[in-house]
Short mmCIF file of C-alpha atoms in Angstrom, two decimals:
data_model
loop_
_atom_site.label_atom_id
_atom_site.label_comp_id
_atom_site.label_asym_id
_atom_site.label_seq_id
_atom_site.Cartn_x
_atom_site.Cartn_y
_atom_site.Cartn_z
CA MET A 20 366.13 173.90 235.13
CA LEU A 21 364.63 170.56 235.08
CA ILE A 22 360.95 170.23 235.69
CA LYS A 23 360.37 166.68 237.55
CA SER A 24 357.54 164.34 235.93
CA ARG A 25 354.98 163.28 238.68
CA LYS A 26 353.35 159.84 237.86
CA ARG A 27 349.95 159.56 237.48
CA GLY A 28 348.13 157.00 239.47
CA PHE A 29 345.12 154.74 239.06
CA THR A 30 342.10 157.24 240.02
CA ALA A 31 339.40 155.83 242.29
CA ILE A 32 336.75 155.64 239.72
CA GLU A 33 339.67 153.36 237.73
CA LEU A 34 340.27 151.15 240.79
CA MET A 35 336.78 150.75 240.63
CA VAL A 36 336.33 149.57 237.14
CA VAL A 37 339.19 147.25 237.68
CA VAL A 38 337.97 145.37 240.55
CA ALA A 39 334.29 145.06 238.98
CA ILE A 40 335.88 143.52 235.95
CA ILE A 41 337.98 141.11 238.11
CA GLY A 42 334.53 140.31 240.10
CA VAL A 43 333.01 139.35 236.99
CA LEU A 44 336.23 137.15 235.54
CA VAL A 45 335.76 135.63 238.86
CA ALA A 46 332.13 134.99 238.61
CA LEU A 47 332.59 133.71 235.10
CA MET A 48 335.37 130.94 235.98
CA VAL A 49 333.91 129.58 239.38
CA PRO A 50 330.65 127.69 237.48
CA ALA A 51 333.52 126.61 234.79
CA VAL A 52 335.82 125.00 237.62
CA GLY A 53 332.81 123.38 238.91
CA GLY A 54 332.09 121.83 235.72
CA VAL A 55 335.56 121.06 235.08
CA ARG A 56 335.15 119.02 238.91
CA GLU A 57 332.25 117.62 238.42
CA SER A 58 333.25 116.03 235.27
CA ALA A 59 336.17 114.74 236.63
CA ARG A 60 333.86 113.14 239.50
CA ARG A 61 331.55 111.69 237.27
CA SER A 62 334.31 110.10 235.20
CA GLN A 63 335.47 108.40 237.78
CA CYS A 64 331.93 107.19 238.82
CA GLN A 65 331.90 105.96 235.47
CA ASP A 66 335.26 104.05 235.99
CA ASN A 67 333.91 102.53 239.45
CA LEU A 68 330.56 101.07 237.77
CA HIS A 69 332.35 100.00 234.86
CA ASN A 70 334.50 97.52 237.20
CA VAL A 71 331.81 96.69 238.89
CA ILE A 72 330.65 95.09 236.05
CA ILE A 73 334.23 93.13 235.34
CA ALA A 74 333.94 92.34 238.96
CA LEU A 75 330.41 90.53 238.14
CA HIS A 76 331.50 88.99 235.18
CA ASN A 77 334.57 87.09 236.84
CA TYR A 78 332.38 86.13 239.77
CA GLU A 79 329.99 84.68 237.11
CA GLY A 80 332.81 82.97 235.68
CA ALA A 81 333.88 81.45 238.69
CA HIS A 82 330.78 80.08 240.01
CA LYS A 83 328.47 79.84 236.77
CA GLY A 84 326.66 82.54 238.25
CA LEU A 85 325.93 85.90 239.36
CA PRO A 86 325.78 86.55 243.13
CA PRO A 87 322.28 86.52 244.45
CA GLY A 88 320.55 89.86 245.07
CA PHE A 89 320.40 88.85 249.27
CA ILE A 90 320.88 85.49 251.01
CA HIS A 91 317.70 84.95 252.60
CA GLN A 92 319.80 83.31 255.32
CA VAL A 93 317.93 84.47 258.82
CA PRO A 94 314.01 85.50 257.51
CA ASN A 95 313.35 89.34 258.14
CA HIS A 96 316.61 89.85 259.82
CA SER A 97 319.55 92.05 257.99
CA ASN A 98 320.96 89.61 255.60
CA TYR A 99 324.11 89.47 252.96
CA GLY A 100 323.81 91.13 249.87
CA TRP A 101 325.55 90.59 246.47
CA GLN A 102 328.19 93.66 247.02
CA ALA A 103 329.48 91.75 249.67
CA MET A 104 329.70 88.44 248.11
CA PHE A 105 331.78 89.68 245.52
CA LEU A 106 334.45 91.65 247.04
CA PRO A 107 336.87 89.26 246.17
CA TYR A 108 336.94 90.04 242.92
CA VAL A 109 337.68 93.89 243.79
CA GLU A 110 340.63 93.58 245.21
CA GLN A 111 338.95 93.16 249.10
CA LYS A 112 339.37 89.58 249.61
CA PRO A 113 341.03 90.93 253.60
CA LEU A 114 337.99 92.37 254.25
CA TYR A 115 335.58 89.39 252.53
CA ASP A 116 337.55 87.21 254.60
CA LEU A 117 337.12 89.27 257.96
CA ILE A 118 333.37 89.32 257.30
CA ARG A 119 332.88 85.83 255.94
CA PRO A 120 329.61 86.36 254.65
CA GLY A 121 326.86 83.75 255.18
CA ASN A 122 328.98 82.26 257.55
CA PRO A 123 327.25 83.33 259.54
CA GLY A 124 324.71 86.03 258.53
CA LEU A 125 324.84 89.37 258.43
CA ALA A 126 322.19 90.06 261.69
CA ASP A 127 324.74 87.46 263.89
CA ALA A 128 327.80 89.13 262.52
CA LEU A 129 326.76 92.41 263.70
CA THR A 130 326.53 91.15 267.35
CA ASN A 131 330.52 90.86 267.01
CA ALA A 132 332.20 94.15 267.73
CA LYS A 133 335.31 93.23 265.24
CA LYS A 134 333.08 92.10 261.89
CA ALA A 135 330.10 95.39 262.83
CA LYS A 136 333.48 97.73 262.52
CA ALA A 137 334.68 96.22 259.13
CA LEU A 138 331.59 96.64 257.62
CA GLN A 139 331.79 100.05 258.43
CA SER A 140 334.49 100.28 256.43
CA LYS A 141 334.52 102.27 253.21
CA VAL A 142 335.15 100.57 249.87
CA GLU A 143 336.25 103.25 247.91
CA PHE A 144 335.00 102.42 244.49
CA LEU A 145 331.93 101.92 245.57
CA VAL A 146 331.10 105.27 246.67
CA CYS A 147 330.76 107.87 243.57
CA PRO A 148 333.07 110.84 244.22
CA SER A 149 330.03 112.95 243.63
CA GLU A 150 328.17 111.51 246.60
CA LYS A 151 327.52 113.89 249.67
CA GLY A 152 326.64 111.46 251.90
CA ALA A 153 328.40 110.14 255.07
CA ALA A 154 330.59 107.36 255.01
CA THR A 155 328.52 105.30 257.01
CA ASN A 156 324.50 104.83 256.06
CA SER A 157 322.36 106.69 258.45
CA HIS A 158 319.06 106.19 256.26
CA PHE A 159 319.54 102.19 255.71
CA VAL A 160 320.14 101.41 259.23
CA ALA A 161 320.69 97.70 259.79
CA PHE A 162 319.44 95.82 262.84
CA ASP A 163 321.69 92.79 264.67
CA SER A 164 320.01 89.40 265.92
CA ASP A 165 319.31 91.33 269.15
CA ASP A 166 317.49 94.19 267.67
CA GLU A 167 320.35 96.59 267.76
CA PRO A 168 321.11 99.21 265.22
CA HIS A 169 324.19 99.49 263.27
CA GLU A 170 325.03 101.94 260.33
CA LEU A 171 327.25 100.46 257.65
CA ALA A 172 329.60 101.49 255.24
CA LEU A 173 327.75 103.22 252.38
CA SER A 174 327.59 102.15 248.67
CA SER A 175 326.75 104.57 245.70
CA TYR A 176 325.31 101.26 243.76
CA VAL A 177 322.31 99.28 243.48
CA GLY A 178 321.59 96.56 241.70
CA ASN A 179 318.88 96.01 238.88
CA ASN A 180 315.45 93.92 240.42
CA GLY A 181 313.60 94.62 237.42
CA SER A 182 310.41 96.47 236.48
CA ASP A 183 307.99 95.47 239.36
CA LEU A 184 307.79 97.58 242.27
CA ILE A 185 309.76 96.61 244.92
CA PRO A 186 307.93 96.60 247.92
CA ARG A 187 309.00 99.08 250.62
CA GLU A 188 308.80 96.20 253.31
CA TRP A 189 308.57 92.56 252.88
CA SER A 190 307.84 90.19 255.32
CA THR A 191 306.03 86.49 255.20
CA LYS A 192 304.24 84.84 258.07
CA ASP A 193 305.55 81.74 257.96
CA HIS A 194 308.93 83.07 257.96
CA ARG A 195 309.68 81.06 254.49
CA LEU A 196 311.03 82.75 251.59
CA HIS A 197 308.81 81.88 248.82
CA VAL A 198 311.35 82.52 245.78
CA ARG A 199 310.13 83.59 241.94
CA PRO A 200 312.98 84.55 239.46
CA PRO A 201 313.57 88.33 239.18
CA LYS A 202 312.79 89.85 235.99
CA GLY A 203 316.00 91.72 236.82
CA ILE A 204 319.23 90.29 237.54
CA PHE A 205 319.42 90.01 241.23
CA GLY A 206 316.92 88.34 243.46
CA PRO A 207 316.77 86.56 246.59
CA ASN A 208 318.47 83.18 246.68
CA VAL A 209 318.93 83.70 242.69
CA SER A 210 321.87 83.02 240.63
CA THR A 211 321.64 84.72 237.50
CA ARG A 212 323.49 83.13 234.88
CA PHE A 213 325.05 85.40 231.65
CA GLY A 214 322.92 82.62 229.36
CA SER A 215 319.41 83.53 231.06
CA ILE A 216 319.67 86.95 229.77
CA THR A 217 318.13 86.26 226.65
CA ASP A 218 317.95 89.82 225.39
CA GLY A 219 321.78 90.29 225.37
CA THR A 220 324.04 91.73 227.72
CA SER A 221 324.47 94.81 225.52
CA ASN A 222 320.82 95.52 226.16
CA THR A 223 320.43 94.93 230.00
CA ILE A 224 321.19 96.95 233.08
CA GLY A 225 323.33 95.40 235.55
CA VAL A 226 323.85 98.02 238.31
CA GLY A 227 322.90 101.66 238.46
CA GLU A 228 323.44 104.73 241.02
CA ARG A 229 321.85 105.72 243.60
CA THR A 230 322.48 109.13 245.33
CA TRP A 231 322.17 109.94 249.11
CA THR A 232 320.18 113.44 248.44
CA LEU A 233 318.44 114.71 245.30
CA LYS A 234 317.71 118.46 244.66
CA ASN A 235 313.96 119.34 243.38
CA GLY A 236 314.07 123.28 243.04
CA LYS A 237 314.27 124.55 246.72
CA ASP A 238 313.53 121.13 247.98
CA VAL A 239 315.88 118.14 249.22
CA ASN A 240 314.62 114.93 248.82
CA LYS A 241 316.23 112.13 250.76
CA CYS A 242 316.93 108.83 248.53
CA GLY A 243 319.14 107.12 251.09
CA ALA A 244 321.92 105.92 248.50
CA ALA A 245 322.52 102.15 249.65
CA ILE A 246 324.84 100.02 251.46
CA TYR A 247 326.98 97.30 250.46
CA ALA A 248 326.89 94.50 253.21
CA GLY A 249 323.20 93.84 252.31
CA VAL A 250 319.16 94.16 252.95
CA ILE A 251 318.41 95.42 256.24
CA GLY A 252 315.85 93.78 258.51
CA ASP A 253 314.52 94.31 262.39
CA GLY A 254 313.06 90.89 262.64
CA LYS A 255 309.50 91.93 261.20
CA VAL A 256 310.34 92.81 257.93
CA ILE A 257 313.33 93.53 255.84
CA ASN A 258 314.09 96.12 253.41
CA GLN A 259 315.42 95.72 249.67
CA ARG A 260 315.52 98.92 249.04
CA ALA A 261 319.07 99.14 250.86
CA ILE A 262 321.16 97.24 247.60
CA LEU A 263 318.32 96.67 245.13
CA GLY A 264 316.25 99.10 242.16
CA SER A 265 313.49 99.12 239.99
CA SER A 266 312.99 100.97 236.86
CA ALA A 267 309.50 101.15 237.96
CA PHE A 268 310.43 104.40 240.08
CA GLY A 269 312.14 106.23 237.33
CA VAL A 270 315.32 107.97 237.11
CA ASN A 271 316.14 111.04 239.83
CA SER A 272 312.30 110.85 240.40
CA VAL A 273 310.61 112.33 243.68
CA LYS A 274 307.58 111.60 243.43
CA GLY A 275 306.02 109.60 246.17
CA ASP A 276 304.02 110.05 249.29
CA GLU A 277 304.77 111.94 252.66
CA LYS A 278 307.09 109.16 254.39
CA THR A 279 308.42 108.15 250.58
CA VAL A 280 310.21 109.23 247.37
CA HIS A 281 310.26 107.26 244.35
CA CYS A 282 314.62 107.83 244.78
CA GLU A 283 314.65 105.58 247.37
CA SER A 284 313.71 102.42 245.33
CA GLY A 285 314.97 103.73 241.83
CA ILE A 286 318.18 105.03 240.53
CA SER A 287 319.25 108.49 240.90
CA SER A 288 322.58 110.46 241.17
CA ALA A 289 324.51 114.01 242.04
CA HIS A 290 325.34 114.13 238.27
CA PRO A 291 322.81 116.80 236.79
CA GLY A 292 319.83 115.50 234.40
CA GLY A 293 320.27 111.60 235.04
CA ALA A 294 322.27 108.94 236.60
CA GLN A 295 324.78 106.40 234.94
CA VAL A 296 324.26 102.40 234.78
CA GLY A 297 326.62 99.54 234.34
CA VAL A 298 325.40 97.87 231.17
CA LEU A 299 326.66 93.97 231.46
CA ASP A 300 328.22 93.97 228.44
CA GLY A 301 330.92 96.37 230.26
CA LYS A 302 329.99 99.59 228.78
CA VAL A 303 328.54 102.47 231.29
CA SER A 304 325.76 104.97 229.93
CA PHE A 305 324.11 107.74 231.07
CA LEU A 306 320.44 107.58 231.60
CA SER A 307 318.10 110.73 231.31
CA GLU A 308 315.69 111.71 234.20
CA GLU A 309 313.18 112.31 230.86
CA ILE A 310 313.69 108.81 229.50
CA ASN A 311 310.73 106.94 228.44
CA GLN A 312 309.41 104.66 231.18
CA GLU A 313 308.80 101.97 228.38
CA LEU A 314 312.20 101.80 227.27
CA LEU A 315 313.54 102.19 230.68
CA ASP A 316 311.48 98.86 231.98
CA ASN A 317 312.45 97.15 229.34
CA LEU A 318 316.38 97.81 229.76
CA PHE A 319 315.73 96.48 233.41
CA VAL A 320 314.47 93.33 231.98
CA LYS A 321 316.75 90.71 231.06
CA ASP A 322 314.72 88.01 229.19
CA ASP A 323 310.79 89.52 227.84
CA GLY A 324 312.18 89.34 224.20
CA ASN A 325 311.53 93.39 223.66
CA ALA A 326 315.54 93.87 223.60
CA ALA A 327 315.80 97.85 223.94
CA TYR A 328 319.20 99.68 223.01
CA LEU A 329 320.36 102.48 225.25
CA PRO A 330 320.08 106.02 224.05
#
């Protein structure tokens, strides 16, 4: 007589062990997958910065100078900035032709519904894929000539204004602009030529990142990113931080007072440990948030004779 053998299954303990092992493996894999995704986003952001620098080279070749940081066209109002002016060199000529920077000025253009809507359009390569902000910028809000607010398309990049403190709010009592050449690359009504960058394009930063928010332990600090349209103003004062950044505020710095943090005026990113910058020779470098302040200042100043080399 044949005796049928009974197949032995998993015991409850064995099943629990298997589930625990799977759980551990998943826990180990999740950070790794997240790291790979962030690496891909950071690489795309690097390509964006490189393309910005190439576009600036093409603009400089055509106009014998880089675009001004912004055009101080209407005193203490929103005015077009450097990113709006170089749109034809980044395959955005239809958008450029629609908004026609400078004709009229930004504050007047925003009273036109068609132009205002166009200025809310996202320009993909001007937004870092790591950015968690919304499509439009609710932090740096532009006002039109009727004093109506507008949230405009967000940008992840700011131009190098130098090593000086950028005024949080800037106003001129006589409504005239008193221009002095910027220590950096971009300033009001100033078109920088490559020939004036005596420290060398390989030693001078052109643009850098700025993120929407920056974590500091459990705190989340609002940096505000940027907008590509230009500076913002309400008829009384203008705010340059919407498109420009200074080395004086460091990298990923959250120091400041109860109303502002340094990352609103400096450079910052969602990448752990620092932020990327586009150097004027076309390369892109990652700057640690622990970078020496003197070295950072030298990298932002174009002609002080202190040619600094990127770490």
